[in-house]
CSV table of N, CA and C in Angstrom, one decimal:
chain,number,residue,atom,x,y,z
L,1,UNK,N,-21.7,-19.1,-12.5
L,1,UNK,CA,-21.5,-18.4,-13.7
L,1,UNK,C,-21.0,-17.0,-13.5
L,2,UNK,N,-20.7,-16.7,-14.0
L,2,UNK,CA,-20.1,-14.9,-14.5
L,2,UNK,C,-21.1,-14.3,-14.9
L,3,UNK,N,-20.9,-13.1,-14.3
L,3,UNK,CA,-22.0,-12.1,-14.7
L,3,UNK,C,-20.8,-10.9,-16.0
L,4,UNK,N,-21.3,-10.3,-16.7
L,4,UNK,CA,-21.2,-9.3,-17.7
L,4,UNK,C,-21.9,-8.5,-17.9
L,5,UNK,N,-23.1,-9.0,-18.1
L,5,UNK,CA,-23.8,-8.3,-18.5
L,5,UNK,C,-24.9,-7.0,-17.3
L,6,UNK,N,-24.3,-7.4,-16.2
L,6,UNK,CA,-24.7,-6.0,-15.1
L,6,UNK,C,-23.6,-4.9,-15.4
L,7,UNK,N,-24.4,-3.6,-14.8
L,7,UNK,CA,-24.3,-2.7,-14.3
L,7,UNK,C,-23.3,-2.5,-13.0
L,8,UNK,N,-22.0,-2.3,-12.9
L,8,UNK,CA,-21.4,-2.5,-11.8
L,8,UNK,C,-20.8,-1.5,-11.6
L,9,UNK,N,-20.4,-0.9,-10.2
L,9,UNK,CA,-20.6,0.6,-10.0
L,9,UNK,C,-19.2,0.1,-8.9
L,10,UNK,N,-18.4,1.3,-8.9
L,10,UNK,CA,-17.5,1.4,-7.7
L,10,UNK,C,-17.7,2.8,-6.7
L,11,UNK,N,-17.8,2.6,-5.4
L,11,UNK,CA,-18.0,3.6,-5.2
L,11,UNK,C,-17.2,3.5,-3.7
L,12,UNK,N,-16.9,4.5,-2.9
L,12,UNK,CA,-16.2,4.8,-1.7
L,12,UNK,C,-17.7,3.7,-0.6
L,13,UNK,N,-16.9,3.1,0.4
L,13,UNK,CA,-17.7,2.2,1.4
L,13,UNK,C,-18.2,3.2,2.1
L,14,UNK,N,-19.1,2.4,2.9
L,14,UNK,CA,-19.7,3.0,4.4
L,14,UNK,C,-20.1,2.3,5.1
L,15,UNK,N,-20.6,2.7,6.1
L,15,UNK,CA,-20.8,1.7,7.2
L,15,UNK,C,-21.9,0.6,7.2
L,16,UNK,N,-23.1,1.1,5.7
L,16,UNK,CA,-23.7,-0.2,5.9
L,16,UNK,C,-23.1,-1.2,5.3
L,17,UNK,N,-22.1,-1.4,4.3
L,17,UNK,CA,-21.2,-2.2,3.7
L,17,UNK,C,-19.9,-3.0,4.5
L,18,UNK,N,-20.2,-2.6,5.8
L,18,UNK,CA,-18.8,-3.4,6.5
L,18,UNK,C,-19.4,-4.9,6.9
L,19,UNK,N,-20.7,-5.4,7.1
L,19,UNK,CA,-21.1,-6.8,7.2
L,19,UNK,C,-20.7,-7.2,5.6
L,20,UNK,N,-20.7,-7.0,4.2
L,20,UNK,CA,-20.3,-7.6,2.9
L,20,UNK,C,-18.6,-7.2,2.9
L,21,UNK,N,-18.2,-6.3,3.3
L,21,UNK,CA,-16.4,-6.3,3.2
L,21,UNK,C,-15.8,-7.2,4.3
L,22,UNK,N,-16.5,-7.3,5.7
L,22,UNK,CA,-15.9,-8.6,6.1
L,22,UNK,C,-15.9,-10.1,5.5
L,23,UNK,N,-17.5,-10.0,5.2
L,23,UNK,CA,-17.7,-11.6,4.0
L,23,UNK,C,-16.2,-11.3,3.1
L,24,UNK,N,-16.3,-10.3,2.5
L,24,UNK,CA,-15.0,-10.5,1.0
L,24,UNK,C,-13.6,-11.0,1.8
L,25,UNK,N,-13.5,-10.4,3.0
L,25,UNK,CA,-12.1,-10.9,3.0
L,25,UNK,C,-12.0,-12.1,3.8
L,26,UNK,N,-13.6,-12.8,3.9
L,26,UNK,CA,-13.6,-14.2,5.1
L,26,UNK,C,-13.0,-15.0,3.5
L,27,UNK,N,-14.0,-14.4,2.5
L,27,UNK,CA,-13.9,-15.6,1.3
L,27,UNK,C,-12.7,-15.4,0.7
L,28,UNK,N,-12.1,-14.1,0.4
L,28,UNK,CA,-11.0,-14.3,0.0
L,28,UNK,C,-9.5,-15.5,1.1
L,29,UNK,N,-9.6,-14.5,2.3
L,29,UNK,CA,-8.9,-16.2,2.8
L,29,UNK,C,-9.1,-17.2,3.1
L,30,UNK,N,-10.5,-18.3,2.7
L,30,UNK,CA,-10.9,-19.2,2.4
L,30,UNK,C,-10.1,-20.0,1.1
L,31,UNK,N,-10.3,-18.7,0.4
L,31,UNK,CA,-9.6,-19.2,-0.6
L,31,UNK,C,-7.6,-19.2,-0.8
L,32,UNK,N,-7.3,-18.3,-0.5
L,32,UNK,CA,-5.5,-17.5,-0.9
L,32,UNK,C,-5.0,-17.8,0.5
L,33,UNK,N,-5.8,-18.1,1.8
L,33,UNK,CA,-4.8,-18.0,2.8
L,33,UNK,C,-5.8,-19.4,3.7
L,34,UNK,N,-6.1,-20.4,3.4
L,34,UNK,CA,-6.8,-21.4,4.2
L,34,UNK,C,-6.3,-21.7,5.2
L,35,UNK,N,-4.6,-22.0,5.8
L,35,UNK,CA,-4.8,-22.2,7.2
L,35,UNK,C,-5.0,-20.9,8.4
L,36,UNK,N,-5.3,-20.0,7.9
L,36,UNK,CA,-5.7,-18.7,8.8
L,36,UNK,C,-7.3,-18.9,9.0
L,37,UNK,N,-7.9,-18.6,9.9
L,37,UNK,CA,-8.7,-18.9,10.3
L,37,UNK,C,-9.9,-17.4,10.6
L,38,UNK,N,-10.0,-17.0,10.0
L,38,UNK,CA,-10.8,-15.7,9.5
L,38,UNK,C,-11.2,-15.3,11.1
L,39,UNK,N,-11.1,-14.3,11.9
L,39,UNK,CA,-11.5,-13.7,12.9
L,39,UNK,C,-12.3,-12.5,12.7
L,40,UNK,N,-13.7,-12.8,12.6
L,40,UNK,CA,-14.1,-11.5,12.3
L,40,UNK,C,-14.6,-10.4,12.5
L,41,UNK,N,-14.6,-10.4,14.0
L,41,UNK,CA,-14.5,-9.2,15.0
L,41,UNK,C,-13.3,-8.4,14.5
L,42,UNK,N,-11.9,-9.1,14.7
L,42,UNK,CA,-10.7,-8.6,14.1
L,42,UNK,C,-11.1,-7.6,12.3
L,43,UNK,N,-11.3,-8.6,11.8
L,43,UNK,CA,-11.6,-7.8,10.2
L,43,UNK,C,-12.2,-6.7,10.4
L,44,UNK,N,-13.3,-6.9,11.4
L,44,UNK,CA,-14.6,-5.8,10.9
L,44,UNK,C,-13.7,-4.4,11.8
L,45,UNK,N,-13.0,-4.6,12.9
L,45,UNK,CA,-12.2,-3.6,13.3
L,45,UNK,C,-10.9,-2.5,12.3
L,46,UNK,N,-10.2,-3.6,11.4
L,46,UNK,CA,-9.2,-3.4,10.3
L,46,UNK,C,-10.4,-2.8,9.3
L,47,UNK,N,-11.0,-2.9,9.1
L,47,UNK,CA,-12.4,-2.3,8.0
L,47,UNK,C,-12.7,-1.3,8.6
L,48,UNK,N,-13.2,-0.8,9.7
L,48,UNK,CA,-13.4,0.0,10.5
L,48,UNK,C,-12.1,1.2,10.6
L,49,UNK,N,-11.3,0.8,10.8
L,49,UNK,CA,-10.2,1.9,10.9
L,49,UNK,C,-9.9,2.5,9.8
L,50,UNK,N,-9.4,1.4,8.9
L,50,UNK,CA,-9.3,2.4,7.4
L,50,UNK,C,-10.3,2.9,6.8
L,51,UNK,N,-11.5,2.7,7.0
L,51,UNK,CA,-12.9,3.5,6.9
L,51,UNK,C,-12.7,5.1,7.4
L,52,UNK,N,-11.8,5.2,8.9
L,52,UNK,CA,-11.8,6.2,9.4
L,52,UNK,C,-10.5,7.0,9.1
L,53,UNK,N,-9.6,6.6,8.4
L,53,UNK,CA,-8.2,7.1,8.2
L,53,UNK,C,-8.1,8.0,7.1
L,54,UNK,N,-7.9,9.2,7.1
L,54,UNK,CA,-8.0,9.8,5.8
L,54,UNK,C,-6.9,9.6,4.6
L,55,UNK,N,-5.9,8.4,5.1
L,55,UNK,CA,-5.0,8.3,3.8
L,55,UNK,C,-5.0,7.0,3.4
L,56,UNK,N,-6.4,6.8,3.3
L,56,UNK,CA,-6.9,5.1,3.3
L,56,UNK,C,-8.2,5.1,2.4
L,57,UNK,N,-8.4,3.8,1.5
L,57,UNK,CA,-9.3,3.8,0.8
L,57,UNK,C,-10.1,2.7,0.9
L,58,UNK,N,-11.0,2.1,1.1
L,58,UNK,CA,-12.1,1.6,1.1
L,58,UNK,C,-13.1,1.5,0.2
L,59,UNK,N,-13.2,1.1,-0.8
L,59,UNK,CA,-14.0,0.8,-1.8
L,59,UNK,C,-15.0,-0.6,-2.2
L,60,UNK,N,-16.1,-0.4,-2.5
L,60,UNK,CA,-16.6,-1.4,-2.9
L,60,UNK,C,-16.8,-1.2,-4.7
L,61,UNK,N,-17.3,-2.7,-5.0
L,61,UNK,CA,-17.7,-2.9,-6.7
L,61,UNK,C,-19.0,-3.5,-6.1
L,62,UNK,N,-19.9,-2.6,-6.9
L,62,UNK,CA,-21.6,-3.4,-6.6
L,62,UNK,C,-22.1,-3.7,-7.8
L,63,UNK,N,-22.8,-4.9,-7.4
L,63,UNK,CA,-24.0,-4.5,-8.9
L,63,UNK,C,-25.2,-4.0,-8.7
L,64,UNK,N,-26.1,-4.0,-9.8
L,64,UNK,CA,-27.1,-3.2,-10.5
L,64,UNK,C,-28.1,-3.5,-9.1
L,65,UNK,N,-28.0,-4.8,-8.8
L,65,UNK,CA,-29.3,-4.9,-7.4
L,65,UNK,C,-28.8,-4.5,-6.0
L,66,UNK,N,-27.6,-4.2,-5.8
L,66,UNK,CA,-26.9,-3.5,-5.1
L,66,UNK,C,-26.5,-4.6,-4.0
L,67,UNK,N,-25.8,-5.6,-4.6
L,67,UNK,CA,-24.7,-6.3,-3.9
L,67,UNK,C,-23.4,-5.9,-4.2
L,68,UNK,N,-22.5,-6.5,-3.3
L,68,UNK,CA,-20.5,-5.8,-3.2
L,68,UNK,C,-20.7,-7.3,-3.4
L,69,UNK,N,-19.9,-6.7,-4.7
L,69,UNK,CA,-19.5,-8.0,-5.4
L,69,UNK,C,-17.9,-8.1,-4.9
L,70,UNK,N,-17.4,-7.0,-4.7
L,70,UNK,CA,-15.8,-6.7,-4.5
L,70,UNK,C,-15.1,-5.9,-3.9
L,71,UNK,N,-14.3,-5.5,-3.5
L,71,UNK,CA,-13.9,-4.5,-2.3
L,71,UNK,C,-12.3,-4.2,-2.5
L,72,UNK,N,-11.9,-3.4,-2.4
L,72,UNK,CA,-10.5,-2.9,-2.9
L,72,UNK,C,-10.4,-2.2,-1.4
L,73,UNK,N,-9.1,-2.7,-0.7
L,73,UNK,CA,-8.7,-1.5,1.0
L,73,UNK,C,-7.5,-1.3,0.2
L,74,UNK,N,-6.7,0.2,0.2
L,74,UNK,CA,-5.3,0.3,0.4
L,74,UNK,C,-5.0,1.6,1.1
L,75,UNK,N,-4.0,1.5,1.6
L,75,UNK,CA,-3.6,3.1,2.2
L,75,UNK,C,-2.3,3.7,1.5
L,76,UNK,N,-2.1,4.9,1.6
L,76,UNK,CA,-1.0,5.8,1.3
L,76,UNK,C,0.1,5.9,2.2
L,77,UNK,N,1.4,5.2,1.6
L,77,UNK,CA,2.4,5.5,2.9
L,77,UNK,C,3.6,6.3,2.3
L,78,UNK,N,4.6,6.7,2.5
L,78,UNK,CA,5.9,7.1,2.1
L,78,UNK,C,6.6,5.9,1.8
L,79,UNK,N,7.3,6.1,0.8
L,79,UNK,CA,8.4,4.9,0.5
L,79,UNK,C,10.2,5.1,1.6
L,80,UNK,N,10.1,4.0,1.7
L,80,UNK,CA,11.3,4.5,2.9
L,80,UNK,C,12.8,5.1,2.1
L,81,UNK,N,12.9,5.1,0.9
L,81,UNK,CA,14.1,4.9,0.5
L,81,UNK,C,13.8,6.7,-0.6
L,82,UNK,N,12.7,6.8,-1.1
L,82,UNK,CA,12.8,8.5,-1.7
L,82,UNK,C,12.3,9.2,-0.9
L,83,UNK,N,11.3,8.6,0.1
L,83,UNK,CA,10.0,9.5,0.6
L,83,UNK,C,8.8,9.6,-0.5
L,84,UNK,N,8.6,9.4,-1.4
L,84,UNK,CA,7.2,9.7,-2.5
L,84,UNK,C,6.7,8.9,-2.2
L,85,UNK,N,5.5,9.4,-1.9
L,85,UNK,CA,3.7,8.7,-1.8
L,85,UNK,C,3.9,7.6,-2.5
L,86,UNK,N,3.4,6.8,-1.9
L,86,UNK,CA,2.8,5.4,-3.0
L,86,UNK,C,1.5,4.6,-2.3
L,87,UNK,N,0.7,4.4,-2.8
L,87,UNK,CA,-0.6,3.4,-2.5
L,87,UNK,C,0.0,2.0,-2.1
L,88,UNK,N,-0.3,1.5,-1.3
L,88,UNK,CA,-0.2,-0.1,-0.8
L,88,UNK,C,-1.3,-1.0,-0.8
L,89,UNK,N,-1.7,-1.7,-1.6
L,89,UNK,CA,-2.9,-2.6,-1.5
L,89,UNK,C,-3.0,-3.4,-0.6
L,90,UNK,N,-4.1,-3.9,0.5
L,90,UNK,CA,-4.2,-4.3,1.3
L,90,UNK,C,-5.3,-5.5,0.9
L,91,UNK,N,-6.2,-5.3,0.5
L,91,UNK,CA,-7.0,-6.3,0.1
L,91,UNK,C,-7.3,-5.8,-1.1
L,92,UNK,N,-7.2,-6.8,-2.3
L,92,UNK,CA,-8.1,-6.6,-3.8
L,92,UNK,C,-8.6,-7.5,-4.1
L,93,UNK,N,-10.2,-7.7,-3.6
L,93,UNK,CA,-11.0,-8.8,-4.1
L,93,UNK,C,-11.7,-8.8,-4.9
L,94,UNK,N,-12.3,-9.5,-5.8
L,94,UNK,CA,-13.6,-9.6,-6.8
L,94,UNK,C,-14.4,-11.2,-6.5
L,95,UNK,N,-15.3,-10.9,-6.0
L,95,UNK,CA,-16.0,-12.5,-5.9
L,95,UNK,C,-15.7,-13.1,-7.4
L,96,UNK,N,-16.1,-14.8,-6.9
L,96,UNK,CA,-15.9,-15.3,-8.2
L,96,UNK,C,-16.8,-15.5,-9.0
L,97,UNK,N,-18.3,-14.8,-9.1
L,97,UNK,CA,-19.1,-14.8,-10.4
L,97,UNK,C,-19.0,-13.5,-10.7
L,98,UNK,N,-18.0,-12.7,-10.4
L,98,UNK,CA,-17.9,-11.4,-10.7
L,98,UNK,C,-16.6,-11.1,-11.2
L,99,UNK,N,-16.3,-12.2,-11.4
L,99,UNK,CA,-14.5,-11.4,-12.2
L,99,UNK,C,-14.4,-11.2,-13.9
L,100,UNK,N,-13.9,-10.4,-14.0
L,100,UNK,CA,-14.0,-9.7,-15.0
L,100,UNK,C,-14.3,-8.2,-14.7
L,101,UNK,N,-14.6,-8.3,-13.7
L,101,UNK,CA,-15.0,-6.7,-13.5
L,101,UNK,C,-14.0,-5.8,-12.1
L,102,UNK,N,-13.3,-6.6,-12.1
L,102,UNK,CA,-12.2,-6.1,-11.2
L,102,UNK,C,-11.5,-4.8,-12.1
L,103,UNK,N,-11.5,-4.6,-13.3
L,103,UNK,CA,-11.2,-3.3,-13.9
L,103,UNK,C,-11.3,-1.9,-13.1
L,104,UNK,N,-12.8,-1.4,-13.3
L,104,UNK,CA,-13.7,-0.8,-12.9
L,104,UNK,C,-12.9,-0.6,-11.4
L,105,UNK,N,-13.0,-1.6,-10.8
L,105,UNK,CA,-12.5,-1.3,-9.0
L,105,UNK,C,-11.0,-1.0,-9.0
L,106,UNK,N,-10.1,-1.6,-10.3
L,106,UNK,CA,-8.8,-1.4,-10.3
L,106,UNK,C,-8.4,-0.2,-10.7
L,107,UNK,N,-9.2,0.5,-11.5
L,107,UNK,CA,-9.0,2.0,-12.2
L,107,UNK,C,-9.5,2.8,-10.9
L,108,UNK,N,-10.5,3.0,-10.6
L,108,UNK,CA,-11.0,3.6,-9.0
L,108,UNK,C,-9.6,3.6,-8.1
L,109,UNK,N,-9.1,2.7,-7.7
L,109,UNK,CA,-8.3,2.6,-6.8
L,109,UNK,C,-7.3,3.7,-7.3
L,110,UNK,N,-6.4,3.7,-8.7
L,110,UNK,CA,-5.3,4.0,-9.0
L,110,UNK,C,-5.8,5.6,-9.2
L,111,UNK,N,-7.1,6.1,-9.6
L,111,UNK,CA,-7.6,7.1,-9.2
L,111,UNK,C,-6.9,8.0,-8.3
L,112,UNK,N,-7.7,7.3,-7.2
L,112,UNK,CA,-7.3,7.8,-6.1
L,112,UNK,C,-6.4,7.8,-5.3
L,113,UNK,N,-5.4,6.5,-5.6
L,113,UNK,CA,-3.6,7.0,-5.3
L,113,UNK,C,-3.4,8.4,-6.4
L,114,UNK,N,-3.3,8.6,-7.4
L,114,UNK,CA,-3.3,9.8,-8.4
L,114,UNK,C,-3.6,10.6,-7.2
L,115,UNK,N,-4.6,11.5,-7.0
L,115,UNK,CA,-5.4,12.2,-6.2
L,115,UNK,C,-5.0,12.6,-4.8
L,116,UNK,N,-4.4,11.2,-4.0
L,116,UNK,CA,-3.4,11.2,-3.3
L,116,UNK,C,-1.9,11.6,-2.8
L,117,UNK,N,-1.7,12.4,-4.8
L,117,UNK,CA,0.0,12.0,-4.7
L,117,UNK,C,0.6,11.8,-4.9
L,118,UNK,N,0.2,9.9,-4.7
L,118,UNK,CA,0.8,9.0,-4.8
L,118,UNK,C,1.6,8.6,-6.2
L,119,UNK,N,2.9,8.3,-6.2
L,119,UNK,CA,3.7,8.4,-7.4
L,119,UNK,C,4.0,7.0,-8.2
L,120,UNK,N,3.2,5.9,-7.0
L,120,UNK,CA,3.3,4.4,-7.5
L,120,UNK,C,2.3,3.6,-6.8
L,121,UNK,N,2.2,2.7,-7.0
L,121,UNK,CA,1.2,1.6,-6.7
L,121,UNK,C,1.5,0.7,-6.1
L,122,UNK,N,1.9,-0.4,-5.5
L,122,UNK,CA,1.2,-1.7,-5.2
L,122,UNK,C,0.6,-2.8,-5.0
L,123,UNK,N,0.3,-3.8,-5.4
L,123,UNK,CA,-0.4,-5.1,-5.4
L,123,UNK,C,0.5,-6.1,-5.2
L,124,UNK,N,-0.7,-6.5,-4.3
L,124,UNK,CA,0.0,-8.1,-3.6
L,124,UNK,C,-1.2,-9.1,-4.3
L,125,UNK,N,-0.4,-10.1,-4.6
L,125,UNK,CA,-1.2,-11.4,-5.6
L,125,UNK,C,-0.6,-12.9,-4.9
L,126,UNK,N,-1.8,-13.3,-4.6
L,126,UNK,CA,-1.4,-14.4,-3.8
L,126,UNK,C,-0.7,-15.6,-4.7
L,127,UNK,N,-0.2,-16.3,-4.5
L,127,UNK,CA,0.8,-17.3,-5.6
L,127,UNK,C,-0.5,-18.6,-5.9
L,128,UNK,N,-1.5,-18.5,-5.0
L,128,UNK,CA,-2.5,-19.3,-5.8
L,128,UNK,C,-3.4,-18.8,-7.0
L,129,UNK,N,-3.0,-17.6,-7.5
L,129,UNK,CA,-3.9,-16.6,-8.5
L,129,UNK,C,-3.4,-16.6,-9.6
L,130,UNK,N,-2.2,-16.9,-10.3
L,130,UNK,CA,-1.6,-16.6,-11.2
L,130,UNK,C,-2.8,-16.3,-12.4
L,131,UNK,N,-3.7,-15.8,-12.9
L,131,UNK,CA,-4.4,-15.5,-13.4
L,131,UNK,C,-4.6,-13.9,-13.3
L,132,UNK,N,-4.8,-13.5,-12.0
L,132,UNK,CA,-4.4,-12.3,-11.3
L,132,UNK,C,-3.1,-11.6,-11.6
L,133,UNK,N,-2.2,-12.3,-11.1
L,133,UNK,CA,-1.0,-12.0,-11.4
L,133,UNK,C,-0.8,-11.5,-12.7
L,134,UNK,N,-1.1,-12.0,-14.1
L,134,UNK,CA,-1.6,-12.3,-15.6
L,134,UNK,C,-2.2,-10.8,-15.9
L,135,UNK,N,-3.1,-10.8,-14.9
L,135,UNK,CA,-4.1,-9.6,-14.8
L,135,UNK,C,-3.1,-8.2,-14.8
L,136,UNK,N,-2.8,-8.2,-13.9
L,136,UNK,CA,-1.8,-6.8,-13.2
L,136,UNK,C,-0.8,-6.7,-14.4
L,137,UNK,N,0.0,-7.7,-14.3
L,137,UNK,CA,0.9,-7.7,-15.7
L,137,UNK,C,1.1,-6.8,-17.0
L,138,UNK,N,-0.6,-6.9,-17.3
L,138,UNK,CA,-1.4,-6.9,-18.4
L,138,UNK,C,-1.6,-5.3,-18.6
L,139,UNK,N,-2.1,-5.0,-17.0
L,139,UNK,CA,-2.2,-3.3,-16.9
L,139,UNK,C,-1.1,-2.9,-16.3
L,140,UNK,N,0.0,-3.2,-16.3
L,140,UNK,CA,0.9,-2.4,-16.4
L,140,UNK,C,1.9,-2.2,-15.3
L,141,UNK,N,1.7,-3.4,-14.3
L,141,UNK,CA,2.4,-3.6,-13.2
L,141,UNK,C,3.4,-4.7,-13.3
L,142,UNK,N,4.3,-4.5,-12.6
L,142,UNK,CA,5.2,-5.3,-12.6
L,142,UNK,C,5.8,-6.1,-11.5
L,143,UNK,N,6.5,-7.1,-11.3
L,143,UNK,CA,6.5,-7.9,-10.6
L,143,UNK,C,7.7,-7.7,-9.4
L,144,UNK,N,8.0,-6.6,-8.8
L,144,UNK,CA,8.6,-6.3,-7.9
L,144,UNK,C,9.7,-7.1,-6.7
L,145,UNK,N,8.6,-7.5,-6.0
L,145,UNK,CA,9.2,-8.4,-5.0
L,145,UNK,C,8.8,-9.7,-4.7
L,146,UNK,N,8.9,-10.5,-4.1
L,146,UNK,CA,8.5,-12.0,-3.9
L,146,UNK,C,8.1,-12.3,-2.5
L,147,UNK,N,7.0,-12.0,-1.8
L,147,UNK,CA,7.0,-12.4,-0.1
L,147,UNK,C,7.0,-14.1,-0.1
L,148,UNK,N,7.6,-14.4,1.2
L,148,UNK,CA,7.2,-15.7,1.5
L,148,UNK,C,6.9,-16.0,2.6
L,149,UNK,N,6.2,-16.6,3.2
L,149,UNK,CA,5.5,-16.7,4.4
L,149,UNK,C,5.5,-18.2,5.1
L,150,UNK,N,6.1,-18.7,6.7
L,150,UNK,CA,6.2,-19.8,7.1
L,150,UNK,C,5.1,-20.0,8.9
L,151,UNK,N,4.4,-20.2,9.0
L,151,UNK,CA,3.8,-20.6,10.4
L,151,UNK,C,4.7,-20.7,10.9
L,152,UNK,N,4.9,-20.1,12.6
L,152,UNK,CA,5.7,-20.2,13.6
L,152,UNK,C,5.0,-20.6,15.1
């Protein structure tokens, strides 16, 4: 089921939170990327660094009994073509009895590209989400580029 009716809080991660942000991104490519095969020494290292990077953000969504329901990574890079700041999303998850509340983590994030600098955004939406995609749309993003990806 879906929850609503909690209390759900975003707030900057820490180190007790990196055992639940590796879970988010085992389940997210469980789900958006199934032939990859989740390495989680690797994750918890990638969690670990942008934890430590000051032009990186790391965020969790908890609820009221204080589980991470969701986890937002992105960093701050230059655009190669003006130079202006922009946010790059790296992971944007919301478990699935918790969606609906990816708001809350989506406003936090764009926060803090603002805060950053940062003059634009991006999100990546896996082509199994169109729902998501629907999502972003909705708030005000638009549909940029097209990645495609082939096993070698």
């Amino acid at each position: 089921g879906w929850v609503y009716n909690q209390d759900m809080i975003v707030r900057d991660a820490t180190a007790l939170d990196v055992d639940a942000l590796v879970q988010c991104v085992v389940d997210f490519a469980f789900v958006s990327y199934p032939a990859d095969k989740p390495d989680r020494r690797h994750i918890t290292g990638v969690v670990l660094g942008a934890m430590a990077n000051d032009h990186s953000l790391v965020a969790v969504l908890e609820d009221d009994a204080g589980k991470v329901a969701g986890c937002y990574l992105g960093t701050k890079i230059e655009n190669m073509i003006s130079g202006a700041a922009m946010a790059v999303e790296i992971l944007f998850y919301v478990s699935p009895g918790y969606r609906g509340h990816g708001a809350k983590l989506l406003t936090f994030a764009e926060q803090w590209a603002e805060d950053q600098g940062c003059k634009s955004m991006f999100l990546s939406c896996p082509a199994s989400a169109p729902r998501a995609a629907k999502y972003f749309e909705a708030k005000g993003y638009k549909l940029t580029e097209c990645h495609y990806g082939k096993a070698l």
